[in-house]
PDB file of C-alpha atoms in Angstrom:
ATOM      1  CA  ALA J   1      73.185 172.125  54.726  1.00 63.00           C
ATOM      2  CA  ALA J   2      76.135 173.178  53.143  1.00 71.00           C
ATOM      3  CA  LYS J   3      78.403 171.924  56.017  1.00 72.00           C
ATOM      4  CA  MET J   4      76.773 168.620  55.883  1.00 70.00           C
ATOM      5  CA  HIS J   5      77.483 168.569  52.291  1.00 65.00           C
ATOM      6  CA  ALA J   6      81.084 169.366  52.817  1.00 70.00           C
ATOM      7  CA  LEU J   7      81.412 166.948  55.569  1.00 70.00           C
ATOM      8  CA  GLN J   8      80.024 164.181  53.119  1.00 63.00           C
ATOM      9  CA  GLU J   9      82.219 164.786  50.327  1.00 65.00           C
ATOM     10  CA  ARG J  10      85.475 164.661  52.906  1.00 66.00           C
ATOM     11  CA  GLN J  11      84.235 161.348  54.098  1.00 64.00           C
ATOM     12  CA  LEU J  12      83.670 159.783  50.749  1.00 57.00           C
ATOM     13  CA  THR J  13      87.379 161.443  49.576  1.00 61.00           C
ATOM     14  CA  ASN J  14      88.920 159.742  52.580  1.00 61.00           C
ATOM     15  CA  LEU J  15      87.457 156.334  51.513  1.00 59.00           C
ATOM     16  CA  GLY J  16      89.950 155.796  49.180  1.00 59.00           C
ATOM     17  CA  THR J  17      89.703 154.163  45.528  1.00 60.00           C
ATOM     18  CA  ILE J  18      89.268 150.580  44.470  1.00 68.00           C
ATOM     19  CA  LYS J  19      90.189 148.882  41.299  1.00 74.00           C
ATOM     20  CA  GLY J  20      87.592 148.849  38.824  1.00 90.00           C
ATOM     21  CA  ARG J  21      85.151 150.059  36.218  1.00 95.00           C
ATOM     22  CA  TRP J  22      81.350 150.269  37.172  1.00 96.00           C
ATOM     23  CA  ALA J  23      78.317 150.745  34.946  1.00 97.00           C
ATOM     24  CA  VAL J  24      75.524 152.534  36.994  1.00 98.00           C
ATOM     25  CA  LEU J  25      72.378 151.564  34.620  1.00 97.00           C
ATOM     26  CA  VAL J  26      69.076 153.703  35.399  1.00 97.00           C
ATOM     27  CA  ASP J  27      65.699 153.205  34.393  1.00 95.00           C
ATOM     28  CA  LYS J  28      64.126 156.520  33.123  1.00 95.00           C
ATOM     29  CA  SER J  29      60.948 155.183  31.660  1.00 90.00           C
ATOM     30  CA  GLY J  30      57.561 156.187  32.767  1.00 83.00           C
ATOM     31  CA  SER J  31      57.326 155.044  36.006  1.00 77.00           C
ATOM     32  CA  MET J  32      60.862 155.916  37.281  1.00 88.00           C
ATOM     33  CA  ASP J  33      61.246 159.186  39.005  1.00 85.00           C
ATOM     34  CA  THR J  34      62.676 157.365  42.111  1.00 89.00           C
ATOM     35  CA  ALA J  35      65.223 155.690  40.061  1.00 93.00           C
ATOM     36  CA  ILE J  36      66.633 158.865  38.442  1.00 94.00           C
ATOM     37  CA  GLU J  37      67.495 160.290  42.054  1.00 93.00           C
ATOM     38  CA  THR J  38      68.909 156.878  43.085  1.00 94.00           C
ATOM     39  CA  GLY J  39      70.952 156.628  40.090  1.00 96.00           C
ATOM     40  CA  ARG J  40      72.519 159.911  41.050  1.00 95.00           C
ATOM     41  CA  GLN J  41      73.231 159.033  44.417  1.00 94.00           C
ATOM     42  CA  VAL J  42      74.792 155.667  43.524  1.00 95.00           C
ATOM     43  CA  ALA J  43      76.904 156.939  40.655  1.00 96.00           C
ATOM     44  CA  ALA J  44      78.100 159.707  42.822  1.00 93.00           C
ATOM     45  CA  ILE J  45      79.390 157.356  45.404  1.00 91.00           C
ATOM     46  CA  LEU J  46      80.895 155.076  42.926  1.00 92.00           C
ATOM     47  CA  ALA J  47      82.556 157.853  41.220  1.00 92.00           C
ATOM     48  CA  ARG J  48      84.555 158.723  44.258  1.00 85.00           C
ATOM     49  CA  MET J  49      85.814 155.011  44.806  1.00 87.00           C
ATOM     50  CA  VAL J  50      86.444 153.383  41.560  1.00 91.00           C
ATOM     51  CA  GLU J  51      88.401 154.242  38.455  1.00 90.00           C
ATOM     52  CA  GLN J  52      85.727 154.560  36.195  1.00 95.00           C
ATOM     53  CA  VAL J  53      81.834 155.019  36.214  1.00 97.00           C
ATOM     54  CA  HIS J  54      79.687 154.642  33.293  1.00 98.00           C
ATOM     55  CA  LEU J  55      76.397 156.391  34.093  1.00 98.00           C
ATOM     56  CA  VAL J  56      73.607 155.277  31.471  1.00 98.00           C
ATOM     57  CA  PHE J  57      70.041 156.282  32.088  1.00 97.00           C
ATOM     58  CA  PHE J  58      67.500 154.422  29.518  1.00 96.00           C
ATOM     59  CA  ASP J  59      64.029 154.084  28.611  1.00 94.00           C
ATOM     60  CA  THR J  60      64.216 152.540  24.981  1.00 94.00           C
ATOM     61  CA  VAL J  61      67.233 154.309  24.177  1.00 95.00           C
ATOM     62  CA  PRO J  62      70.499 154.563  26.335  1.00 97.00           C
ATOM     63  CA  ARG J  63      71.789 158.052  27.298  1.00 97.00           C
ATOM     64  CA  TYR J  64      75.353 157.866  28.501  1.00 98.00           C
ATOM     65  CA  ILE J  65      77.374 160.112  31.180  1.00 97.00           C
ATOM     66  CA  ASP J  66      81.073 159.581  31.939  1.00 97.00           C
ATOM     67  CA  ALA J  67      80.301 160.163  35.946  1.00 97.00           C
ATOM     68  CA  SER J  68      84.097 159.225  36.728  1.00 96.00           C
ATOM     69  CA  GLY J  69      85.278 161.728  39.467  1.00 92.00           C
ATOM     70  CA  LYS J  70      82.178 163.546  39.382  1.00 95.00           C
ATOM     71  CA  THR J  71      80.373 164.818  42.609  1.00 92.00           C
ATOM     72  CA  TYR J  72      76.693 164.329  43.523  1.00 93.00           C
ATOM     73  CA  GLU J  73      76.094 168.282  42.626  1.00 94.00           C
ATOM     74  CA  GLU J  74      78.044 167.768  39.346  1.00 96.00           C
ATOM     75  CA  LEU J  75      75.892 164.767  38.363  1.00 96.00           C
ATOM     76  CA  LYS J  76      72.633 166.425  39.552  1.00 95.00           C
ATOM     77  CA  ALA J  77      73.492 169.366  37.118  1.00 96.00           C
ATOM     78  CA  ALA J  78      74.565 167.091  34.301  1.00 96.00           C
ATOM     79  CA  THR J  79      71.251 165.052  34.567  1.00 95.00           C
ATOM     80  CA  ALA J  80      68.752 168.061  35.514  1.00 94.00           C
ATOM     81  CA  LEU J  81      66.884 167.621  32.451  1.00 93.00           C
ATOM     82  CA  MET J  82      66.490 163.839  32.752  1.00 93.00           C
ATOM     83  CA  THR J  83      62.688 163.159  33.021  1.00 92.00           C
ATOM     84  CA  ALA J  84      60.871 159.670  33.511  1.00 91.00           C
ATOM     85  CA  GLN J  85      59.260 159.048  30.122  1.00 90.00           C
ATOM     86  CA  GLY J  86      58.936 156.119  27.693  1.00 88.00           C
ATOM     87  CA  GLY J  87      59.018 152.584  27.584  1.00 88.00           C
ATOM     88  CA  THR J  88      61.568 150.056  29.163  1.00 90.00           C
ATOM     89  CA  CYS J  89      64.410 148.418  27.267  1.00 93.00           C
ATOM     90  CA  MET J  90      66.976 147.198  29.829  1.00 93.00           C
ATOM     91  CA  GLY J  91      69.278 145.520  27.394  1.00 94.00           C
ATOM     92  CA  CYS J  92      69.811 148.554  25.370  1.00 96.00           C
ATOM     93  CA  THR J  93      72.300 149.707  28.087  1.00 97.00           C
ATOM     94  CA  LEU J  94      74.733 146.859  27.903  1.00 97.00           C
ATOM     95  CA  ASP J  95      74.405 146.775  23.813  1.00 97.00           C
ATOM     96  CA  TYR J  96      75.323 150.553  23.892  1.00 98.00           C
ATOM     97  CA  LEU J  97      78.447 149.798  26.315  1.00 98.00           C
ATOM     98  CA  GLN J  98      79.459 146.849  23.933  1.00 98.00           C
ATOM     99  CA  GLN J  99      79.132 148.948  20.881  1.00 98.00           C
ATOM    100  CA  ALA J 100      81.112 151.694  22.345  1.00 98.00           C
ATOM    101  CA  GLY J 101      83.838 149.268  23.566  1.00 98.00           C
ATOM    102  CA  LYS J 102      83.376 150.200  27.133  1.00 97.00           C
ATOM    103  CA  GLU J 103      84.142 147.425  29.566  1.00 96.00           C
ATOM    104  CA  CYS J 104      82.956 147.221  33.147  1.00 96.00           C
ATOM    105  CA  ASP J 105      83.589 145.204  36.257  1.00 95.00           C
ATOM    106  CA  GLY J 106      80.368 145.731  38.031  1.00 93.00           C
ATOM    107  CA  ILE J 107      76.901 146.782  37.278  1.00 95.00           C
ATOM    108  CA  ALA J 108      74.520 148.673  39.575  1.00 94.00           C
ATOM    109  CA  LEU J 109      71.057 148.276  37.857  1.00 94.00           C
ATOM    110  CA  ILE J 110      68.428 150.851  39.425  1.00 95.00           C
ATOM    111  CA  SER J 111      64.954 149.733  38.298  1.00 92.00           C
ATOM    112  CA  ASP J 112      61.793 148.015  38.929  1.00 86.00           C
ATOM    113  CA  GLY J 113      62.552 145.298  36.538  1.00 83.00           C
ATOM    114  CA  ALA J 114      59.579 145.738  34.301  1.00 81.00           C
ATOM    115  CA  GLU J 115      60.796 145.290  30.843  1.00 84.00           C
ATOM    116  CA  ASN J 116      58.528 146.238  27.900  1.00 83.00           C
ATOM    117  CA  SER J 117      60.158 146.289  24.820  1.00 86.00           C
ATOM    118  CA  GLY J 118      63.477 145.648  22.980  1.00 89.00           C
ATOM    119  CA  LEU J 119      66.599 143.642  23.990  1.00 90.00           C
ATOM    120  CA  ALA J 120      65.779 141.737  27.335  1.00 88.00           C
ATOM    121  CA  PHE J 121      68.683 142.601  30.327  1.00 90.00           C
ATOM    122  CA  ALA J 122      69.370 138.733  30.940  1.00 89.00           C
ATOM    123  CA  ASP J 123      70.018 138.279  27.004  1.00 90.00           C
ATOM    124  CA  ALA J 124      72.262 141.401  26.678  1.00 93.00           C
ATOM    125  CA  TYR J 125      74.242 140.377  29.707  1.00 93.00           C
ATOM    126  CA  VAL J 126      75.002 136.987  28.301  1.00 93.00           C
ATOM    127  CA  LYS J 127      75.907 138.820  25.013  1.00 96.00           C
ATOM    128  CA  TYR J 128      78.166 141.284  27.028  1.00 96.00           C
ATOM    129  CA  THR J 129      79.789 138.996  29.340  1.00 95.00           C
ATOM    130  CA  LYS J 130      80.933 136.784  26.640  1.00 96.00           C
ATOM    131  CA  TRP J 131      82.219 139.955  24.761  1.00 97.00           C
ATOM    132  CA  ILE J 132      84.590 140.707  27.610  1.00 96.00           C
ATOM    133  CA  ASP J 133      85.170 137.316  28.600  1.00 96.00           C
ATOM    134  CA  LYS J 134      84.154 137.406  32.129  1.00 94.00           C
ATOM    135  CA  SER J 135      81.077 137.285  34.544  1.00 90.00           C
ATOM    136  CA  ILE J 136      80.277 140.545  36.123  1.00 91.00           C
ATOM    137  CA  PRO J 137      78.458 140.896  39.492  1.00 91.00           C
ATOM    138  CA  THR J 138      75.333 142.731  39.063  1.00 91.00           C
ATOM    139  CA  TYR J 139      73.564 144.731  41.911  1.00 91.00           C
ATOM    140  CA  TRP J 140      69.849 145.314  41.193  1.00 89.00           C
ATOM    141  CA  TYR J 141      68.575 148.462  43.318  1.00 89.00           C
ATOM    142  CA  GLN J 142      64.989 147.366  42.948  1.00 85.00           C
ATOM    143  CA  VAL J 143      62.810 150.763  43.206  1.00 86.00           C
ATOM    144  CA  ALA J 144      59.004 150.736  43.214  1.00 78.00           C
ATOM    145  CA  GLY J 145      57.379 151.780  40.005  1.00 71.00           C
ATOM    146  CA  ASP J 146      54.024 153.455  39.265  1.00 56.00           C
ATOM    147  CA  VAL J 147      52.769 150.103  37.640  1.00 58.00           C
ATOM    148  CA  GLU J 148      49.146 151.513  36.953  1.00 59.00           C
ATOM    149  CA  SER J 149      50.677 154.518  35.117  1.00 58.00           C
ATOM    150  CA  MET J 150      53.200 152.151  33.202  1.00 58.00           C
ATOM    151  CA  CYS J 151      50.509 149.654  32.336  1.00 59.00           C
ATOM    152  CA  HIS J 152      48.256 152.592  31.011  1.00 59.00           C
ATOM    153  CA  GLN J 153      51.099 153.846  28.869  1.00 60.00           C
ATOM    154  CA  ALA J 154      51.935 150.142  27.553  1.00 62.00           C
ATOM    155  CA  ALA J 155      48.303 149.411  26.499  1.00 62.00           C
ATOM    156  CA  GLN J 156      48.196 153.084  24.996  1.00 62.00           C
ATOM    157  CA  GLN J 157      51.280 152.254  22.936  1.00 62.00           C
ATOM    158  CA  GLN J 158      50.125 148.816  22.191  1.00 65.00           C
ATOM    159  CA  PHE J 159      46.909 149.783  20.763  1.00 67.00           C
ATOM    160  CA  GLY J 160      47.534 153.361  19.624  1.00 70.00           C
ATOM    161  CA  ARG J 161      44.718 154.767  21.461  1.00 68.00           C
ATOM    162  CA  ARG J 162      43.440 155.381  25.143  1.00 70.00           C
ATOM    163  CA  ALA J 163      43.109 151.578  26.455  1.00 65.00           C
ATOM    164  CA  THR J 164      40.333 150.198  28.045  1.00 72.00           C
ATOM    165  CA  ALA J 165      40.297 148.800  31.712  1.00 69.00           C
ATOM    166  CA  GLN J 166      40.332 145.397  30.384  1.00 75.00           C
ATOM    167  CA  GLU J 167      43.427 146.135  28.112  1.00 70.00           C
ATOM    168  CA  VAL J 168      45.148 147.670  31.041  1.00 63.00           C
ATOM    169  CA  ARG J 169      44.327 144.811  33.256  1.00 69.00           C
ATOM    170  CA  ALA J 170      46.012 142.336  30.543  1.00 71.00           C
ATOM    171  CA  THR J 171      48.828 144.526  30.230  1.00 66.00           C
ATOM    172  CA  HIS J 172      49.196 144.243  34.066  1.00 63.00           C
ATOM    173  CA  GLU J 173      49.290 140.565  34.003  1.00 69.00           C
ATOM    174  CA  GLN J 174      51.825 140.381  31.142  1.00 67.00           C
ATOM    175  CA  VAL J 175      54.028 142.880  33.010  1.00 61.00           C
ATOM    176  CA  LYS J 176      53.970 140.207  35.961  1.00 61.00           C
ATOM    177  CA  ILE J 177      54.823 137.241  33.515  1.00 59.00           C
ATOM    178  CA  GLU J 178      57.742 139.299  31.970  1.00 57.00           C
ATOM    179  CA  ARG J 179      59.158 140.240  35.479  1.00 57.00           C
ATOM    180  CA  ARG J 180      59.037 136.646  36.390  1.00 60.00           C
ATOM    181  CA  GLY J 181      60.702 135.653  33.368  1.00 58.00           C
ATOM    182  CA  PHE J 182      63.362 138.332  33.880  1.00 53.00           C
ATOM    183  CA  GLU J 183      63.838 137.030  37.438  1.00 60.00           C
ATOM    184  CA  GLN J 184      64.417 133.519  36.225  1.00 62.00           C
ATOM    185  CA  ARG J 185      66.460 134.547  33.465  1.00 59.00           C
ATOM    186  CA  ALA J 186      68.733 136.544  35.873  1.00 55.00           C
ATOM    187  CA  GLN J 187      69.093 133.599  38.069  1.00 62.00           C
ATOM    188  CA  MET J 188      70.284 131.237  34.864  1.00 64.00           C
ATOM    189  CA  ALA J 189      72.630 134.053  33.712  1.00 56.00           C
ATOM    190  CA  LYS J 190      74.573 133.641  37.428  1.00 55.00           C
TER     191      LYS J 190
END
């Protein structure tokens, strides 16, 4: 395994760099264990190829890591305590980057796309791109979430108690509607 890792690192180094600053936005909400690992891998690859990588994990609050130049092992160590929990506010990531004065030339979004609180990603994208005065390519790495678990959590948060099966079903329907809305807003923002 060590030889394979060393070979992979050499190959990434030999790829060289490309101009640009990238944001890797990783959903760490309650159903996103897979997204956390995928985010580490995407950030590690980009960190070896581009000038700057802003790695932002989010649930309803952004958590920023400068991933520039870092290897996968370094990012794994830096994110070892990152766990999947909480709601989902994708827009908080771009809002954070704007408030921190961090510009990017590309976005990798790793999520199931099920927003359930706060600023919507499509709205934050419009605001952010106006701020930097350019459109940014966004690549969505859609990962499967535990929709049932997410709906139970969201319903419980909404009602402040253990949700009934009917309330969970209603929440699941709302997630489907919000997801369609997200996809439509993302298309309009292009």
